[in-house]
Coordinates of C-alpha atoms in Angstrom, one line a residue:
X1 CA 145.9 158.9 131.0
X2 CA 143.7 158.2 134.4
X3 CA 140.5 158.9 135.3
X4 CA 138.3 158.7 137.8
X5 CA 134.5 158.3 138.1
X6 CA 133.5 159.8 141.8
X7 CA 129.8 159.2 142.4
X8 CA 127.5 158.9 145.3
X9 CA 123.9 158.4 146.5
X10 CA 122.7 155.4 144.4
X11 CA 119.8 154.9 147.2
X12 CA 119.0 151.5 146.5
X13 CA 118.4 152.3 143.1
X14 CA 120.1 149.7 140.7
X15 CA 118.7 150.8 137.2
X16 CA 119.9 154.4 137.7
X17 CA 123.7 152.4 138.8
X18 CA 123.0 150.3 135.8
X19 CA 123.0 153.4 133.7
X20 CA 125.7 155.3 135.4
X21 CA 128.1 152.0 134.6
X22 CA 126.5 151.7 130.9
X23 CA 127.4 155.5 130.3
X24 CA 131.1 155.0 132.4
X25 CA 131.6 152.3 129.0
X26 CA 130.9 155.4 126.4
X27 CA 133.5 157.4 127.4
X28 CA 136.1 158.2 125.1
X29 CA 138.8 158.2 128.1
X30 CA 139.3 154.9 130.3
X31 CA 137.7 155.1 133.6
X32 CA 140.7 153.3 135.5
X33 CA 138.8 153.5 139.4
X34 CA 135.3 154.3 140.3
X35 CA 134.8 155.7 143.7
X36 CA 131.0 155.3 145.6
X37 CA 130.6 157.6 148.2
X38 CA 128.1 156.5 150.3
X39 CA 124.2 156.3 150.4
X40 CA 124.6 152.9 148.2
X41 CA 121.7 151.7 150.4
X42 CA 118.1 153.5 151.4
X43 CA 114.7 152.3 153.0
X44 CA 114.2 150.3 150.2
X45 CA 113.9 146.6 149.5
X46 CA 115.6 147.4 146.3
X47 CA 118.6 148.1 148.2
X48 CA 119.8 144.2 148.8
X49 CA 119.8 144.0 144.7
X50 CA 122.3 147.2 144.8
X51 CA 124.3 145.7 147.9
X52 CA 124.9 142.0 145.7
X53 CA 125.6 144.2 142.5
X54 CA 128.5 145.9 144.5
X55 CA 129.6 143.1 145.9
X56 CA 130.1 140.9 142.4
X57 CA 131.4 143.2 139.4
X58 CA 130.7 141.4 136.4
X59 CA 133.4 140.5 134.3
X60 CA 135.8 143.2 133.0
X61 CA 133.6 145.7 135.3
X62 CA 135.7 148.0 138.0
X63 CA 135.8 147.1 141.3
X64 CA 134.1 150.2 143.0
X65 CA 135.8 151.8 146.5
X66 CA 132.8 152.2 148.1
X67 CA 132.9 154.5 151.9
X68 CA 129.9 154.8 153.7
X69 CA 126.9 157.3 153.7
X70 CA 124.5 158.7 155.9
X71 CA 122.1 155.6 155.3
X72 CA 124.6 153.2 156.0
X73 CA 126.1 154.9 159.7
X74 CA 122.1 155.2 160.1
X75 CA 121.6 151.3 159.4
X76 CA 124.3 150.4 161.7
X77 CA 123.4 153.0 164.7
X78 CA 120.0 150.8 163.9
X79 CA 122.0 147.4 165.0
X80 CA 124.0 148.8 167.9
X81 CA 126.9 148.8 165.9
X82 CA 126.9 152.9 165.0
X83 CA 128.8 156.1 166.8
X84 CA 125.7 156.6 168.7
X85 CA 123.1 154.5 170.5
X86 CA 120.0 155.9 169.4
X87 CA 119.1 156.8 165.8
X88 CA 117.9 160.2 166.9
X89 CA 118.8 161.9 163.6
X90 CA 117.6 159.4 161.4
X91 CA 113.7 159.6 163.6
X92 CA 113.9 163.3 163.6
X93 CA 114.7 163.3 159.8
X94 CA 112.3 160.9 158.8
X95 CA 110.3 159.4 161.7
X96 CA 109.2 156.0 163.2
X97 CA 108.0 154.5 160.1
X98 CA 111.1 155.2 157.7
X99 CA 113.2 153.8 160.5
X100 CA 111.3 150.7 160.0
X101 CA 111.3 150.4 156.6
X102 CA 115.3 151.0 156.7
X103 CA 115.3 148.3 159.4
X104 CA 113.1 146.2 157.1
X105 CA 114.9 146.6 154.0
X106 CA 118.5 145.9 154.6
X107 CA 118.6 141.8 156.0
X108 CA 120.9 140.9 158.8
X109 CA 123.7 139.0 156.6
X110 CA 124.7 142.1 155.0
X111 CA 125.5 143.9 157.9
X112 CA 128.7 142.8 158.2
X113 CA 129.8 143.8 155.0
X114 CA 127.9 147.4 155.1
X115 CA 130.3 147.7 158.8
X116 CA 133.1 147.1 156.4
X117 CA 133.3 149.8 154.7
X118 CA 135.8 152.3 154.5
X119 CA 134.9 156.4 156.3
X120 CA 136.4 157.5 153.2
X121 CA 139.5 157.3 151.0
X122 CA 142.6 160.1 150.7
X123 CA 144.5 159.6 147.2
X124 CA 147.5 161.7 145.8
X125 CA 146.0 164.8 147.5
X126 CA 142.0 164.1 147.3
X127 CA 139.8 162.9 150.0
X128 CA 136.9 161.1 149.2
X129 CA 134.4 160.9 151.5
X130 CA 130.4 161.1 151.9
X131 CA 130.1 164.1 154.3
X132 CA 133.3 165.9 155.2
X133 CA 136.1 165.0 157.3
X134 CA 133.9 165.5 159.9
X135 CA 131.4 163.2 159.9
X136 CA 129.2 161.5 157.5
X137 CA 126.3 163.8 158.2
X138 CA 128.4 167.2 157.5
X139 CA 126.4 168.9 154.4
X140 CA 128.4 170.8 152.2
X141 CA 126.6 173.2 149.3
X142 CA 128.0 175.8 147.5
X143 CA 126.3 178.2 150.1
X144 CA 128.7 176.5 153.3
X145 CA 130.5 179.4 154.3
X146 CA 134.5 179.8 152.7
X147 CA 136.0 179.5 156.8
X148 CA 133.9 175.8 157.3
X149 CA 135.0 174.6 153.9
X150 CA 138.7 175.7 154.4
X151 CA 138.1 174.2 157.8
X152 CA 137.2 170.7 156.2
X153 CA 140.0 170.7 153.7
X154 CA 142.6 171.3 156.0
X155 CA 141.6 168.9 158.9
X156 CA 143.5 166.4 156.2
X157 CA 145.4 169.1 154.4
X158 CA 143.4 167.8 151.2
X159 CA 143.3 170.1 148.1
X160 CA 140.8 168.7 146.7
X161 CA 138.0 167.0 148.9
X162 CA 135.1 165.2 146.8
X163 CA 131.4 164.9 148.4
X164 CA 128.6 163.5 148.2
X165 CA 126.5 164.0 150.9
X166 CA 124.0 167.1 149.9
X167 CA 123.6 165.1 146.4
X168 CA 124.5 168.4 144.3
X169 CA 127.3 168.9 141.3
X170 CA 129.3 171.8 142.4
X171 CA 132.7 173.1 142.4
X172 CA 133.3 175.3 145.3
X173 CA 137.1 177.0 144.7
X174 CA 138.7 178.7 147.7
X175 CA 141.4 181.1 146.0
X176 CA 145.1 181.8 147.5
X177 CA 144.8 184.0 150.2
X178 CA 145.6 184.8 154.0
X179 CA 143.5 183.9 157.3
X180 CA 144.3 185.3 160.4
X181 CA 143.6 184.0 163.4
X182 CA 143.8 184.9 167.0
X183 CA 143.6 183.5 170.4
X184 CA 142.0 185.1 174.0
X185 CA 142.6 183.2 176.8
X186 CA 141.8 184.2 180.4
X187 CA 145.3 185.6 181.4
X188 CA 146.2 187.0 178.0
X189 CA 145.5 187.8 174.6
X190 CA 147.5 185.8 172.1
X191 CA 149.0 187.2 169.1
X192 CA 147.6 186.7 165.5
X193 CA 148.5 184.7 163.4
X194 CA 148.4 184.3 160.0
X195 CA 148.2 181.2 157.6
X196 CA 149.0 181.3 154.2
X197 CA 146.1 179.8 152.5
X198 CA 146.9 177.8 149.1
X199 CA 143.9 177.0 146.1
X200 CA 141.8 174.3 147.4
X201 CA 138.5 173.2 146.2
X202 CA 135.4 171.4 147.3
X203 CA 133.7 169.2 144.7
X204 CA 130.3 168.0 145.5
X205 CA 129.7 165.0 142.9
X206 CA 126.0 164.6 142.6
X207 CA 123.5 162.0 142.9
X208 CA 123.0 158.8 140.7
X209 CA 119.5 157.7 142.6
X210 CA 117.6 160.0 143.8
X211 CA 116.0 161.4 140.9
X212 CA 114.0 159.3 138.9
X213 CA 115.0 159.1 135.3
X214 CA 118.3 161.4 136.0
X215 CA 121.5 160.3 137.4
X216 CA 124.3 163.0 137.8
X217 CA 128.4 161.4 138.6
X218 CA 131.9 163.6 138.4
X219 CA 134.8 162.4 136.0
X220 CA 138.0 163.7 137.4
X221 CA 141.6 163.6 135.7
X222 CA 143.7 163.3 139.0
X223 CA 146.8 164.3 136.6
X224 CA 145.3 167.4 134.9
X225 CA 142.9 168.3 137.8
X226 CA 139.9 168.4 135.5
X227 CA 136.7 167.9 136.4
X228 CA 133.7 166.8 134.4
X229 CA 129.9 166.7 135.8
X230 CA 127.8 163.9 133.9
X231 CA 124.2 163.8 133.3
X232 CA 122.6 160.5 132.5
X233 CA 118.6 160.5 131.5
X234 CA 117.5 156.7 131.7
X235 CA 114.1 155.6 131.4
X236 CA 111.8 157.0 128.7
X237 CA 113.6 160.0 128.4
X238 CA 117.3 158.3 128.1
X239 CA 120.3 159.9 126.6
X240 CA 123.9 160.8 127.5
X241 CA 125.4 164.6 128.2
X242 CA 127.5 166.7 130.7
X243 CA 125.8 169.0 133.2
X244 CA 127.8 172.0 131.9
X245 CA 125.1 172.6 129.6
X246 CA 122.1 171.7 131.9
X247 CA 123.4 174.1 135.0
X248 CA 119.8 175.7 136.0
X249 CA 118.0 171.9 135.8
X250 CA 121.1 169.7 137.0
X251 CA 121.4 172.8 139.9
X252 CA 125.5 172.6 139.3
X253 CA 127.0 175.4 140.5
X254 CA 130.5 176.9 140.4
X255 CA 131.7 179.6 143.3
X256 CA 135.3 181.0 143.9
X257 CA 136.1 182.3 147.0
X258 CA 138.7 184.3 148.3
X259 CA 139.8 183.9 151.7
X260 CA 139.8 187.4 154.3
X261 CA 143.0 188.9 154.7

C-alpha cells in the first residue's frame, strides 16, 4: 500500500533532515515518495550541505520532489532571476543584514539548480505546494478564513492541498455545503448563484528545521486518505512518536468547517 512522506521547511538544517529520513526507515509501512515543500535552504552556510544532500540520495534513499519555498523565490528575486525585482518582502521581514547573509550563504553554482525547481506538484487529486496556489508567500493556519481556503482549493479544483509555508501540522476540513455567490455590475445586478461545495481539506505539514531538537513531517495514504502528523526529537532529547499525542506542544490543530448556505 502507498505512502507518502510530505514535509517542508528543513532551513538549512541537515541533522534535523538526517533524522526525519532515519525515522522515514522505522516505519512499519513503505514510504514509496517523499515530497519537500520548500524552505530546503535559509540564511545559513549550513544550507550548501542540505542543497548537495538533496541533490545525491544515497543508495536505496528516495529521490525527494522538492518545489520551492519562500527562501528559495527570495534567493532568486536576490539574483534577478525572481517574480519581482526588488526583495522588498524579504528586507521588510528580516532587514539588510539577513538579506546578506542569505546572499552570502547560498554560492552562485547552485543557483541554477534552486531555479529548477518545480512551483509545486498536483497528484491524483493533491496539490503540493509551499504556500498556496497562489503564491509561495500565501500563509495558511487553521485560523485562514473557510471562503480563502475554499478559494485556494478550488483555483486547481484540488481536494486535498498539502502546505508548508506557516510551518504548522494542521488539518483544516471544509465540510459539503453550498456558497452563493453574486455579481453587481454598473448596469445590473446579476443573479446568485450557487456552487455546490464538496469535502475538501487543507493539510499544513509542519516543519523539520526550525525547531531545534524537534522535527514535525505528514505521512499520507493517498489510497485511504489518512493522514499521520510525525514528531521526531533528535539531539539529546531524541526519540520517535506522532503529534497526535503532543497536540498543545507540536501546536497541531484540527478544524472543520462548514461552508454558508
Amino acid at each position: 500500500m502507498s505512502q507518502w512522506a510530505i514535509i517542508s521547511g528543513i532551513e538549512g538544517n541537515l541533522t534535523a533532515y538526517e533524522a526525519v529520513l532515519a525515522d522515514l526507515k522505522r516505519q512499519k509501512q513503505t514510504v514509496d515518495e517523499l515530497y519537500i515543500l520548500g524552505d530546503a535552504i535559509a540564511p545559513t552556510p549550513e544550507s550548501q550541505k542540505v542543497i548537495q544532500r538533496l541533490k545525491s540520495p544515497r543508495i536505496g534513499e528516495l529521490i525527494p520532489h522538492i518545489c520551492q519555498g519562500w527562501w528559495e523565490e527570495q534567493l532568486l528575486i536576490l539574483h534577478c532571476l525572481g517574480r519581482t525585482a526588488e526583495p522588498t518582502e524579504l528586507i521588510d521581514e528580516y532587514g539588510m543584514e539577513m538579506t546578506k547573509t542569505l546572499w552570502d550563504a547560498i554560492p552562485r553554482s547552485e543557483i541554477e539548480w534552486v531555479r529548477s525547481l518545480d512551483f509545486g506538484f498536483f497528484e491524483l487529486d493533491c496539490l503540493l505546494i509551499h504556500g498556496s496556489s497562489v503564491s509561495v508567500s500565501d500563509k495558511l493556519t487553521p485560523d485562514t478564513s473557510p471562503i480563502q481556503m475554499l478559494d485556494r482549493l478550488m483555483r486547481m479544483d484540488a481536494n486535498t492541498l498539502f502546505c508548508g509555508r506557516s510551518g504548522q501540522a494542521f488539518e483544516y476540513e471544509i465540510q459539503q455545503g453550498e456558497v452563493t455567490s453574486s455579481l453587481t455590475a454598473l448596469d445590473r445586478i446579476h443573479s446568485p448563484q450557487a456552487v455546490l461545495v464538496k469535502p475538501r481539506r487543507i493539510v499544513g505539514v509542519g516543519n523539520v528545521g526550525r525547531i531545534s531538537g524537534r522535527a514535525t513531517y505528514t505521512l499520507y495514504n493517498p489510497y485511504t486518505n489518512l493522514v499521520e502528523f510525525k514528531m521526531v526529537r533528535y539531539g539529546s532529547g531524541k526519540g520517535f512518536q506522532t503529534i497526535k499525542s503532543q497536540l498543545k506542544t507540536s501546536g497541531t490543530q484540527f478544524k472543520r468547517i462548514k461552508p454558508h448556505n
